[in-house]
mmCIF file of C-alpha atoms in Angstrom:
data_model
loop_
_atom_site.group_PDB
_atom_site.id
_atom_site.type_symbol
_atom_site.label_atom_id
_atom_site.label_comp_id
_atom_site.label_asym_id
_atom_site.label_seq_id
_atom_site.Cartn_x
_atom_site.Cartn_y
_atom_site.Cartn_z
ATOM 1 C CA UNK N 208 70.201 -25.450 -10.318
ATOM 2 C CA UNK N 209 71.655 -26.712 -6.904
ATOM 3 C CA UNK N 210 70.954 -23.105 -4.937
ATOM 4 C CA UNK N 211 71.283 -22.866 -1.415
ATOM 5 C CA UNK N 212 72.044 -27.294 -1.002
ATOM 6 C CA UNK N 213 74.506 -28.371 0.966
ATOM 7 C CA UNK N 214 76.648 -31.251 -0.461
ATOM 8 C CA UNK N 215 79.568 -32.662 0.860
ATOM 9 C CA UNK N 216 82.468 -34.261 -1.229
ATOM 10 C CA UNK N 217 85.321 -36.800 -0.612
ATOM 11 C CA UNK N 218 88.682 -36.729 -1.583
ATOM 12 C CA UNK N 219 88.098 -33.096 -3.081
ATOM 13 C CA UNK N 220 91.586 -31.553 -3.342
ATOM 14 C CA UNK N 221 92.558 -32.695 -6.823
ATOM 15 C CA UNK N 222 91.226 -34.868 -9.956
ATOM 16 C CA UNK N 223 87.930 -36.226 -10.100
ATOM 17 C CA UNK N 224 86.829 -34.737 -6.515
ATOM 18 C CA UNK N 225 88.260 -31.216 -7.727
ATOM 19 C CA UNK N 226 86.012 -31.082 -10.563
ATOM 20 C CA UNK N 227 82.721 -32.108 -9.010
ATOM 21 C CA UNK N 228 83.067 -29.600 -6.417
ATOM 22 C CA UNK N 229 83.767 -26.882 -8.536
ATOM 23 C CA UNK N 230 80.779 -28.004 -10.582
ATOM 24 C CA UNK N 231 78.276 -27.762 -7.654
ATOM 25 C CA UNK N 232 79.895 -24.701 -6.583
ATOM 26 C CA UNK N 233 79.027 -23.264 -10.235
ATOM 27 C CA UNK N 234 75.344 -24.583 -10.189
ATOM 28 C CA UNK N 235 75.092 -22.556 -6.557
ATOM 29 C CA UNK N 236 75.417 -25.649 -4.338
ATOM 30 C CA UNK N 237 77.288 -24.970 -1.001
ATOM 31 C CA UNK N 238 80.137 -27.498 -1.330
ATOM 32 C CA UNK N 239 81.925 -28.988 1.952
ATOM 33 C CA UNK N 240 84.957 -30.728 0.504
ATOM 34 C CA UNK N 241 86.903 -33.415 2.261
ATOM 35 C CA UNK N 242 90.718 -33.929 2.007
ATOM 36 C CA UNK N 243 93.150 -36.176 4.725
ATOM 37 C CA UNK N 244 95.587 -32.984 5.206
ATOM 38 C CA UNK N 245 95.233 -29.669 6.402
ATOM 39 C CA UNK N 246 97.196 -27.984 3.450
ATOM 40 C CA UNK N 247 94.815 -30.405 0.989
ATOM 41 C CA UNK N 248 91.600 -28.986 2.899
ATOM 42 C CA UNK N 249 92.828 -25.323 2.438
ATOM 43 C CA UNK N 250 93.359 -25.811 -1.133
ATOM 44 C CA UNK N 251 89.562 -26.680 -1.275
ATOM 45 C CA UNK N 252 89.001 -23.802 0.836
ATOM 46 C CA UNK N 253 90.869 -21.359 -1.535
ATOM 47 C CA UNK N 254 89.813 -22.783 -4.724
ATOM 48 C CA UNK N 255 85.912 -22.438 -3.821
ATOM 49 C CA UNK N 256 86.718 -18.824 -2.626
ATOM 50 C CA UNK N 257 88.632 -18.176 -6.044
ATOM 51 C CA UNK N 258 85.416 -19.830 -7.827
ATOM 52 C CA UNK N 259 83.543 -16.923 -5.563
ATOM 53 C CA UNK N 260 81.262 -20.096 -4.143
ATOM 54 C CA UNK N 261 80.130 -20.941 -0.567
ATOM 55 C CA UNK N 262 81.717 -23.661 1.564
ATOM 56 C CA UNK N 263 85.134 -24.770 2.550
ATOM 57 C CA UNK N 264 87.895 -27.629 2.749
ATOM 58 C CA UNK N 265 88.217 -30.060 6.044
ATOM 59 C CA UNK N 266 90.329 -32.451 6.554
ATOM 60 C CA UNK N 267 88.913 -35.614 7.010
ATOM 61 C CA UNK N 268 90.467 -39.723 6.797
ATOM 62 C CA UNK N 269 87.350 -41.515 5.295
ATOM 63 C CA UNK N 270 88.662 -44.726 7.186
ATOM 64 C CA UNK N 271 88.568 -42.996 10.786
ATOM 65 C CA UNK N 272 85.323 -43.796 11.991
ATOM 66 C CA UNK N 273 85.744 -40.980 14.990
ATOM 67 C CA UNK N 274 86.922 -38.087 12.450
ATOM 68 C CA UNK N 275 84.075 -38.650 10.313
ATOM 69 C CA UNK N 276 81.606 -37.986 13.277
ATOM 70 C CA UNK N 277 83.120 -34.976 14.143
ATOM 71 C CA UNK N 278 83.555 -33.688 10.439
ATOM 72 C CA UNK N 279 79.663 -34.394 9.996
ATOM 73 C CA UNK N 280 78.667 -32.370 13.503
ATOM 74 C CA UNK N 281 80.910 -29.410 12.894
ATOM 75 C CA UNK N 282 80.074 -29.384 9.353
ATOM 76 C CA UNK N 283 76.289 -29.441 10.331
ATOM 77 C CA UNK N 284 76.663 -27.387 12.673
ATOM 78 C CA UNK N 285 78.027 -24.406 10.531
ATOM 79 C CA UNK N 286 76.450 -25.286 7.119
ATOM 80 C CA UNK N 287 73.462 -28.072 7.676
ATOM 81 C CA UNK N 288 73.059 -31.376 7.183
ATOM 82 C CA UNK N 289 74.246 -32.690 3.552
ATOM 83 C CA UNK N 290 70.871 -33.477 1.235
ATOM 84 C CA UNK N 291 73.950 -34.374 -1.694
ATOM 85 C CA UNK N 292 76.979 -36.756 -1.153
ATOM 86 C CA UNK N 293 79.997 -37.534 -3.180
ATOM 87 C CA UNK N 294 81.662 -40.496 -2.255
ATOM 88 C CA UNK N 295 84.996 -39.763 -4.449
ATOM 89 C CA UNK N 296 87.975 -40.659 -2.524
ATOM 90 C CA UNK N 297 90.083 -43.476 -3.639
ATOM 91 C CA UNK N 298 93.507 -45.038 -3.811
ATOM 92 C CA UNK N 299 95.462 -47.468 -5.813
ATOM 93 C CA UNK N 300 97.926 -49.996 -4.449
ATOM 94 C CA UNK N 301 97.977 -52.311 -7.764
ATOM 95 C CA UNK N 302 99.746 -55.089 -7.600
ATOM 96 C CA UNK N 303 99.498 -58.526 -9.252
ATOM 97 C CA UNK N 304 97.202 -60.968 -7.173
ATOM 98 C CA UNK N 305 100.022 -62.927 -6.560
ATOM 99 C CA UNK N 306 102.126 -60.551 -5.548
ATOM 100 C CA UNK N 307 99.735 -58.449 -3.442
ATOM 101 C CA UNK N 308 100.039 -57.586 0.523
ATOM 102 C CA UNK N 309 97.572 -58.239 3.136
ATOM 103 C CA UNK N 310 98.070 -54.184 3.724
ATOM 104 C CA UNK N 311 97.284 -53.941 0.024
ATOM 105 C CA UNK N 312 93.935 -55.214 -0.279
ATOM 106 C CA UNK N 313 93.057 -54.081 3.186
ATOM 107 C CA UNK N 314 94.036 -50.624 2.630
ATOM 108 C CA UNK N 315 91.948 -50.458 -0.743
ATOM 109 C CA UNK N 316 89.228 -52.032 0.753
ATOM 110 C CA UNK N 317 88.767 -49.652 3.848
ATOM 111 C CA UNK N 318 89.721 -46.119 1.742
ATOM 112 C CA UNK N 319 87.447 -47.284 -1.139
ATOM 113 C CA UNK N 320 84.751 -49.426 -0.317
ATOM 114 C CA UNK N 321 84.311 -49.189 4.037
ATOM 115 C CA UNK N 322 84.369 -45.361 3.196
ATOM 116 C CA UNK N 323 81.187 -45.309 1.288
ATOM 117 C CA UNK N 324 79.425 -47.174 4.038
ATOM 118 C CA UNK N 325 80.805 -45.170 6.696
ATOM 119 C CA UNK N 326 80.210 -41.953 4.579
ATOM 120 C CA UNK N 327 76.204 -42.995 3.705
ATOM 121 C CA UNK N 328 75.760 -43.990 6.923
ATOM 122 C CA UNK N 329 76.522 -40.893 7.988
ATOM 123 C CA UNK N 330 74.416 -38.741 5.583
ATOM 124 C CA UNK N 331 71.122 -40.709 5.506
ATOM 125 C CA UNK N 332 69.510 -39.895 8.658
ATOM 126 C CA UNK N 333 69.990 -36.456 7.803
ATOM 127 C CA UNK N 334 68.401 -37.076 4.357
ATOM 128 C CA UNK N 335 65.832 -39.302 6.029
ATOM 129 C CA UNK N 336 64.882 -36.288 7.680
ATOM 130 C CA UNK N 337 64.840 -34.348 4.669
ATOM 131 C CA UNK N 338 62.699 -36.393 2.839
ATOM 132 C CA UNK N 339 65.198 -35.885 0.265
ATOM 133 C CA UNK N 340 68.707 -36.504 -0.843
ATOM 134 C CA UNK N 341 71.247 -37.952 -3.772
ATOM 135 C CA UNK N 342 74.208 -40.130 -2.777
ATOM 136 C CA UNK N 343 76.532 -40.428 -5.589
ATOM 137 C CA UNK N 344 79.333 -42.894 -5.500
ATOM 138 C CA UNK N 345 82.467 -42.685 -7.863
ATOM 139 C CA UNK N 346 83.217 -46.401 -8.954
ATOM 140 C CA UNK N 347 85.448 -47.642 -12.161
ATOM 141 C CA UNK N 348 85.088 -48.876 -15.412
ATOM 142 C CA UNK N 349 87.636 -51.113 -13.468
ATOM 143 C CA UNK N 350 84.665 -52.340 -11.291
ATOM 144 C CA UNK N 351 82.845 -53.165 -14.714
ATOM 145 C CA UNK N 352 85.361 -55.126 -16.813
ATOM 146 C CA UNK N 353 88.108 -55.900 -14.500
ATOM 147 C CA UNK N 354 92.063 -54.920 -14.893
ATOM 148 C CA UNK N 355 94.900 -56.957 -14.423
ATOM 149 C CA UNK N 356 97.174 -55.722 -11.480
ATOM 150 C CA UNK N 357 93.807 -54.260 -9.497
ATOM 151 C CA UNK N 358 92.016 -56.864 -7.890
ATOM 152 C CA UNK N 359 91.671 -54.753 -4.900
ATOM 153 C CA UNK N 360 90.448 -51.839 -6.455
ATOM 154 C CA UNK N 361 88.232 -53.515 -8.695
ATOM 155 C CA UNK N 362 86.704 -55.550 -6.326
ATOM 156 C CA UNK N 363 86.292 -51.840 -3.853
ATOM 157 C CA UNK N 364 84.618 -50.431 -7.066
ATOM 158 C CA UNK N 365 82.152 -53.539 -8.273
ATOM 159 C CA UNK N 366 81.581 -53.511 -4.480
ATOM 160 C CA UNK N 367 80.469 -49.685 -4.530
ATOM 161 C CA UNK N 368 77.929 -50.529 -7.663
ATOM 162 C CA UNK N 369 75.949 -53.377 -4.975
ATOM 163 C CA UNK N 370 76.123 -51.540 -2.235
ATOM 164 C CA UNK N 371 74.440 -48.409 -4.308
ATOM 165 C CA UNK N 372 71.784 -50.659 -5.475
ATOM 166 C CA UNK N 373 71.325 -52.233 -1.788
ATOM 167 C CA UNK N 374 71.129 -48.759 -0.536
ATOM 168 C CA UNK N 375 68.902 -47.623 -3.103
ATOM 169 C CA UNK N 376 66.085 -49.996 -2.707
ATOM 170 C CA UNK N 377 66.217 -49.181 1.352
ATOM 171 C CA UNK N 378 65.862 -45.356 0.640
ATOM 172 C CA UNK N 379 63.594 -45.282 -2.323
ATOM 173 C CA UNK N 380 60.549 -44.360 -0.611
ATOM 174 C CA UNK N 381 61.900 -41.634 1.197
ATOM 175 C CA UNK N 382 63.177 -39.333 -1.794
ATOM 176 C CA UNK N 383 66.543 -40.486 -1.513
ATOM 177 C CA UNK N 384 68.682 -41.935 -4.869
ATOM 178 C CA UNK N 385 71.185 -43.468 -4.957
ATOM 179 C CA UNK N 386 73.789 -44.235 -7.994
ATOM 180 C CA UNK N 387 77.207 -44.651 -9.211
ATOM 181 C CA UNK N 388 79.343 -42.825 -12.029
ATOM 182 C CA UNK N 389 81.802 -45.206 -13.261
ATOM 183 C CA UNK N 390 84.121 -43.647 -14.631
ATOM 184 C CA UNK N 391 86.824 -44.735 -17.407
ATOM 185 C CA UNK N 392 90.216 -43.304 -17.833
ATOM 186 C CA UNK N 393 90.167 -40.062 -16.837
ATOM 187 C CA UNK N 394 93.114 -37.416 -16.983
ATOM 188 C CA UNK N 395 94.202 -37.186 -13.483
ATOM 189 C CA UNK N 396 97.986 -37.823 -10.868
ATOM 190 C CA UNK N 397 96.189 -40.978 -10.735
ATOM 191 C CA UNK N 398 96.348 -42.431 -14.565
ATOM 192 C CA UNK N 399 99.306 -40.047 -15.305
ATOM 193 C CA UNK N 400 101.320 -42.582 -13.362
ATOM 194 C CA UNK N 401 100.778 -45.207 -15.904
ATOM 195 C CA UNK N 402 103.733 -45.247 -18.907
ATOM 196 C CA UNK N 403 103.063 -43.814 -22.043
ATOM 197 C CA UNK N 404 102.767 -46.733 -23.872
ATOM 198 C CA UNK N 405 99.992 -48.003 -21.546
ATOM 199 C CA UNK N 406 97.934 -44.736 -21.967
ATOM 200 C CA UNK N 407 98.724 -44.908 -25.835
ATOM 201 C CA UNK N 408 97.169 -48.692 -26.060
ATOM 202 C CA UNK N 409 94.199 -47.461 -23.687
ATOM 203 C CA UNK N 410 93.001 -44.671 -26.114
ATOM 204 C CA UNK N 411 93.386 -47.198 -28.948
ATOM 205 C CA UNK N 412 90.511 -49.099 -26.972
ATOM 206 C CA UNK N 413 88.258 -46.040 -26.316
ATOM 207 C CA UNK N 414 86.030 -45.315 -29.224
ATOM 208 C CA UNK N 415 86.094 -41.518 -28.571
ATOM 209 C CA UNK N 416 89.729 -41.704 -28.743
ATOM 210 C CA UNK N 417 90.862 -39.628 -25.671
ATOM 211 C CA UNK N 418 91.075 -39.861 -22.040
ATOM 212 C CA UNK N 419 88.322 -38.334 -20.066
ATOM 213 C CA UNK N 420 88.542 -34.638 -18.670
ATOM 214 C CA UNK N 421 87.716 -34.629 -14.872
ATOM 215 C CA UNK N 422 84.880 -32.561 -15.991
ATOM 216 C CA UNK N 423 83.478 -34.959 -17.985
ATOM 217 C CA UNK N 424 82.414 -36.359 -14.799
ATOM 218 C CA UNK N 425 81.874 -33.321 -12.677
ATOM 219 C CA UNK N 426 78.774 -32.864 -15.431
ATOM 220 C CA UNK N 427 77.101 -36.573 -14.812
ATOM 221 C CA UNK N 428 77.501 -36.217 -11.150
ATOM 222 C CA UNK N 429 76.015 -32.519 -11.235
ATOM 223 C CA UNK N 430 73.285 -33.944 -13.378
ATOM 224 C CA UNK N 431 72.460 -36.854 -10.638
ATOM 225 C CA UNK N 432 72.392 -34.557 -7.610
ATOM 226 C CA UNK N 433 70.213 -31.843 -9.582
ATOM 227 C CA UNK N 434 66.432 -32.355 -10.324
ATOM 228 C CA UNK N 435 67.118 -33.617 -13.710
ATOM 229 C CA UNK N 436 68.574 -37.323 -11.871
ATOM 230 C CA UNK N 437 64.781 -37.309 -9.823
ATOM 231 C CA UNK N 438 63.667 -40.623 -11.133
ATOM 232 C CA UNK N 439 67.015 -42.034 -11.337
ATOM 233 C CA UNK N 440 68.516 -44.965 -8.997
ATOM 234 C CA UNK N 441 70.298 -47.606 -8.107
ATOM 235 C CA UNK N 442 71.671 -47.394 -11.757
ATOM 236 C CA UNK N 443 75.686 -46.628 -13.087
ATOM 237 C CA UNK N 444 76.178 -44.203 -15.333
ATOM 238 C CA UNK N 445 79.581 -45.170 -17.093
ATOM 239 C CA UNK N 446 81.127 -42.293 -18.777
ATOM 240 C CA UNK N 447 84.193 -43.665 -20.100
ATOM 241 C CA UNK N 448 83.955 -42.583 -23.654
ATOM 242 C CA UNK N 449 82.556 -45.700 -24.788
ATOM 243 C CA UNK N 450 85.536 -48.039 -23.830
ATOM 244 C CA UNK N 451 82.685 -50.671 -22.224
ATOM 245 C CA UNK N 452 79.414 -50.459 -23.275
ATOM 246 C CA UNK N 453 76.870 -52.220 -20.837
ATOM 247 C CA UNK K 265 52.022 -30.093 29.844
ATOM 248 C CA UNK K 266 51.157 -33.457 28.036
ATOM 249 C CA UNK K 267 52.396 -36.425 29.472
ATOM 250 C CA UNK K 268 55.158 -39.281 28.277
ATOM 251 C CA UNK K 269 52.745 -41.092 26.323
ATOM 252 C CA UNK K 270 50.476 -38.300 24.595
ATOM 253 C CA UNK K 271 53.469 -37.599 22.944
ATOM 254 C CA UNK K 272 55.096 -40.607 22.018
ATOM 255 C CA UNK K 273 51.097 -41.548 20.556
ATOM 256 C CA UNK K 274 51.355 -38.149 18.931
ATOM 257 C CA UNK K 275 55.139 -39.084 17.227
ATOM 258 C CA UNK K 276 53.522 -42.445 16.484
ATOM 259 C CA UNK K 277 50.482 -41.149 14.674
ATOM 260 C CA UNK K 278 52.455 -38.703 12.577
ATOM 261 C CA UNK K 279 54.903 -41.055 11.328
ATOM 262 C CA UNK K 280 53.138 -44.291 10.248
ATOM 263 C CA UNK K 281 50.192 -41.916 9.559
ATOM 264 C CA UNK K 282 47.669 -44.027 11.669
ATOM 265 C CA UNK K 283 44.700 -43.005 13.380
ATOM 266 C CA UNK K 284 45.030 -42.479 17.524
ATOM 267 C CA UNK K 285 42.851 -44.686 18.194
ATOM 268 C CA UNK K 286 44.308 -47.679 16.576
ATOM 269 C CA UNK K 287 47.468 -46.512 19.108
ATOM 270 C CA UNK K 288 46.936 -48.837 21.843
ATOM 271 C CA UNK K 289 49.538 -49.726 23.965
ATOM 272 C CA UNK K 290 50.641 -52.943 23.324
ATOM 273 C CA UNK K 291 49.878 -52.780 19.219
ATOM 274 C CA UNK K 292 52.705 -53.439 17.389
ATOM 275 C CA UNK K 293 54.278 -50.860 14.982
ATOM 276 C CA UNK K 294 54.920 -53.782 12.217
ATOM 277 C CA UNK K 295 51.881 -56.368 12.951
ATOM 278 C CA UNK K 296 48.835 -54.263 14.186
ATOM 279 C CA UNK K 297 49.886 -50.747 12.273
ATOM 280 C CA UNK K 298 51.386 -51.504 9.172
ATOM 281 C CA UNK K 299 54.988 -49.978 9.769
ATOM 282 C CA UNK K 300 58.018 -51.722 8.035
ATOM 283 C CA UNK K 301 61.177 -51.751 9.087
ATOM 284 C CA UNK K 302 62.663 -48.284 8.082
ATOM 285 C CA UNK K 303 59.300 -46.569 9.907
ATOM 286 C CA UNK K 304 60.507 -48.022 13.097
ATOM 287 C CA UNK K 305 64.132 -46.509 12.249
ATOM 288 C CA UNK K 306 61.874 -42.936 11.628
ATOM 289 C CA UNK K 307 60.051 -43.349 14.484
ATOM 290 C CA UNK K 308 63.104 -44.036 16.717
ATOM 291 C CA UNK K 309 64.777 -40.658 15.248
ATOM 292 C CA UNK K 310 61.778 -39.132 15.853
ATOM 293 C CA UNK K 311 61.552 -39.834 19.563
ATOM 294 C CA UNK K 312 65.251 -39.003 19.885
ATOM 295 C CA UNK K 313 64.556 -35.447 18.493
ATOM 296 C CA UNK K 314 61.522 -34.979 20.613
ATOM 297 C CA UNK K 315 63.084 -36.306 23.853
ATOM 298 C CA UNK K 316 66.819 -34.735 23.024
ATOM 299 C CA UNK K 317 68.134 -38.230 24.178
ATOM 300 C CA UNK K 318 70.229 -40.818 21.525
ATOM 301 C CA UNK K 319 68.754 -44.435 21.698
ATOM 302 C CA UNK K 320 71.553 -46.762 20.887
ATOM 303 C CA UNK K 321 70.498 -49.526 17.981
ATOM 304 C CA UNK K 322 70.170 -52.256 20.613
ATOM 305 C CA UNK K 323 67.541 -50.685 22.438
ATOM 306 C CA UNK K 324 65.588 -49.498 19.688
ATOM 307 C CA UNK K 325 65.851 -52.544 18.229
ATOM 308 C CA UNK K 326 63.332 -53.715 21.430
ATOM 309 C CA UNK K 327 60.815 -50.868 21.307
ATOM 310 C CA UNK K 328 58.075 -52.616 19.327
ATOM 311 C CA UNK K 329 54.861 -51.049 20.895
ATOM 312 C CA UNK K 330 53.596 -47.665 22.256
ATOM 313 C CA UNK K 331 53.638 -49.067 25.849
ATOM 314 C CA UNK K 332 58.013 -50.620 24.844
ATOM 315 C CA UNK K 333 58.193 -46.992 23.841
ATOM 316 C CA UNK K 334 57.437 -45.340 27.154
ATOM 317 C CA UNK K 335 58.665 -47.504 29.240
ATOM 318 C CA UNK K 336 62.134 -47.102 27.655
ATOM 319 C CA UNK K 337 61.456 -43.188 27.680
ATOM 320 C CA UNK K 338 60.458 -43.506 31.598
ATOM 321 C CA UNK K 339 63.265 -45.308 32.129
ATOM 322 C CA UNK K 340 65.736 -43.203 30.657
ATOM 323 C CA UNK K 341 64.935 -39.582 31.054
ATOM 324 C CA UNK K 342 65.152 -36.877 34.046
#
């Protein structure tokens, strides 16, 4: 479905990121997965091997403006430029407004939100050149409906959904789509650090009555980057098991 | 060999898929020849590939005609 394209993925080593990659891998994509240590990169490395797929881990901090230029050239340089882009990486730091750090909300801001312009910055002359391409951002149903204790991150993630819109109307013309997956809870280091009781009362609220597999998202954002996402953009898909419904 | 401006005209042509002779040199990409604004980003990464050089944002920003176009190429190449 995605033979011989090169797409490159943030935040790749675990959870969400994990599961895309391995997805495009499966569909025949080559898959250039980002991580911000060495050991997390050759993780990515092995795991695409071990999925017998083509492309490799590199390390890469999404906020560093200079690493990011040099992960793009030697990445080009070996593979091609990216026609697909993940923008997955993320952190927490939740706190209660009135409680939260300066470093907090900065740090959220520049991992989660910065990142993505940085990132499609990056990528779109390539795609320009192309003629062709599919950025696809990884928001929150936090970005959608808010969560007490994540200002930051939910203001990152609503951020993400305008900027993809923005974006989207300035590629259009050129081939080039542009959307978010929002997704809801889904099983991963980061919602397994919530208490029990918490994850209890949050499948009470989610009408398919579990949390989400990583794949569950891996599938959408597959579906995006292959031809079957061609006349779809500037939209969010939320695939959060029906907890919001927009 | 062609010269500087044959093939800046030729780059010009090709991307905002005008006719040569409507390629004077003091038309403007967005008035006279119908470009909008992410042409003239096209047409600036176009003249970087064909001239190997990088034109920083500030300076592209400027280059508004055929004639902006080689001058800055005159002005900054071997």
């Amino acid at each position: 479905m995605l033979t011989g394209k090169i797409a490159l993925v943030t935040g790749a080593s675990r959870g969400i990121g994990k599961a895309i990659a391995l997805d495009l891998v499966a569909n025949g994509a080559v898959v250039i997965g980002t991580a911000t240590s060495e050991s997390g990169a050759q993780a990515i490395t092995d795991y695409i091997a071990a999925a017998g797929g083509k492309g490799k881990g590199m390390a890469l901090n999404v906020i560093d403006p200079e690493q990011i230029a040099s992960v793009m050239s030697a990445m080009t340089a070996e593979f091609g430029a990216p026609t697909i882009l993940v923008n997955n990486a993320g952190i927490t730091r939740d706190n209660l407004l009135m409680r939260m750090k300066d470093d907090e909300w900065d740090d959220i801001i520049q991992t989660n939100l910065s990142s993505v312009y940085r990132m499609s910055k990056a990528c779109v002359r390539g795609m320009m050149k192309a003629k062709q391409g599919r950025i696809i951002n990884i928001a929150s149903v936090v970005g959608v409906m808010g969560n007490a204790g994540q200002t930051n991150y939910a203001a990152a993630k609503a951020g993400i959904i305008g900027f993809a819109k923005s974006l989207a109307r300035e590629v259009g013309s050129r081939g080039i789509t542009v959307n978010t997956v929002a997704p809801g809870f889904i099983d991963t280091d980061m919602t397994r650090n919530l208490p029990d009781e918490q994850r209890v009362a949050l499948t009470q609220q989610i009408p398919l009555s579990r949390l989400g597999a990583p794949e569950d998202i891996a599938k959408a954002v597959t579906f995006l980057a292959s031809d079957g996402g061609a006349y779809i953009t500037g939209q969010t898909i939320n695939v959060n098991g029906g907890m919001v419904m927009v | 060999m062609s010269s500087i401006e044959d093939r800046v005209k030729k780059i010009v042509v090709e991307q905002l898929g005008v006719e040569e002779a409507q390629v004077t040199s003091d038309a403007s990409f967005i008035d006279d020849l119908g470009a909008d604004s992410l042409d003239t980003v096209e047409l600036v990464m176009a003249l970087e590939e064909e001239f190997d050089c990088e034109i920083p944002d500030e300076e592209a920003e400027k280059i508004a005609t055929l004639a902006q176009a080689v001058a800055y190429i005159n002005a900054n190449m071997e």
